[in-house]
């Protein structure tokens, strides 16, 4: 079993930056890939970024490429999402997810474990 706890959300002006963190406990952290998703009110949960177990491979939604960076520190059991040049339409609850054992890293249904989410609000 894996427990995931996100932190780092908040209110930021358009064009600003935030760094989200997700601390994991339970299974050996370096044994599984991790992802970040977001969900705005009334919308489906959407893929943002993912990272392989070693950190050697990263994947991004087209909408965030060049602005967001996913990374992980396996010694600290933590995955990060650095978000730059934020836009108001990126206001959402951001979730970290662990171990896409049931399919594609970009599909929410593939992941076995989820955090509780952290709110990110981008003001215009």
mmCIF file of C-alpha atoms in Angstrom, residues 34-39 44-51 57-70 81-84 87 89-90 94 104-108 111:
data_model
loop_
_atom_site.group_PDB
_atom_site.id
_atom_site.type_symbol
_atom_site.label_atom_id
_atom_site.label_comp_id
_atom_site.label_asym_id
_atom_site.label_seq_id
_atom_site.Cartn_x
_atom_site.Cartn_y
_atom_site.Cartn_z
ATOM 1 C CA UNK A 34 4.520 8.768 -10.646
ATOM 2 C CA UNK A 35 2.152 11.206 -12.289
ATOM 3 C CA UNK A 36 0.460 14.556 -11.766
ATOM 4 C CA UNK A 37 -3.129 15.226 -12.804
ATOM 5 C CA UNK A 38 -5.477 18.148 -12.351
ATOM 6 C CA UNK A 39 -9.214 18.591 -12.189
ATOM 7 C CA UNK A 44 -12.684 15.569 -16.073
ATOM 8 C CA UNK A 45 -9.381 14.818 -14.427
ATOM 9 C CA UNK A 46 -6.614 15.459 -16.943
ATOM 10 C CA UNK A 47 -3.034 14.339 -17.278
ATOM 11 C CA UNK A 48 -0.315 16.894 -16.584
ATOM 12 C CA UNK A 49 3.001 15.053 -16.305
ATOM 13 C CA UNK A 50 4.577 11.722 -15.407
ATOM 14 C CA UNK A 51 8.014 10.425 -14.505
ATOM 15 C CA UNK A 57 12.013 9.502 -18.508
ATOM 16 C CA UNK A 58 9.481 12.305 -18.248
ATOM 17 C CA UNK A 59 6.236 12.927 -20.100
ATOM 18 C CA UNK A 60 4.079 16.044 -20.380
ATOM 19 C CA UNK A 61 0.730 17.128 -21.668
ATOM 20 C CA UNK A 62 1.166 19.368 -24.691
ATOM 21 C CA UNK A 63 -0.470 22.236 -22.825
ATOM 22 C CA UNK A 64 2.284 22.379 -20.183
ATOM 23 C CA UNK A 65 5.406 21.491 -22.179
ATOM 24 C CA UNK A 66 8.132 24.055 -21.687
ATOM 25 C CA UNK A 67 6.469 25.547 -18.589
ATOM 26 C CA UNK A 68 6.130 22.644 -16.125
ATOM 27 C CA UNK A 69 8.850 20.306 -14.912
ATOM 28 C CA UNK A 70 8.323 17.026 -13.088
ATOM 29 C CA UNK A 81 5.961 19.609 -10.097
ATOM 30 C CA UNK A 82 7.501 22.976 -10.860
ATOM 31 C CA UNK A 83 4.926 25.146 -12.590
ATOM 32 C CA UNK A 84 5.966 28.355 -14.321
ATOM 33 C CA UNK A 87 -2.495 30.709 -16.553
ATOM 34 C CA UNK A 89 -7.388 28.394 -16.866
ATOM 35 C CA UNK A 90 -4.975 26.142 -14.965
ATOM 36 C CA UNK A 94 -3.790 19.019 -8.543
ATOM 37 C CA UNK A 104 -0.880 4.256 -19.908
ATOM 38 C CA UNK A 105 0.888 6.777 -17.669
ATOM 39 C CA UNK A 106 -1.423 9.472 -19.043
ATOM 40 C CA UNK A 107 -4.663 7.725 -18.073
ATOM 41 C CA UNK A 108 -6.111 8.306 -14.589
ATOM 42 C CA UNK A 111 -2.958 4.480 -11.391
#
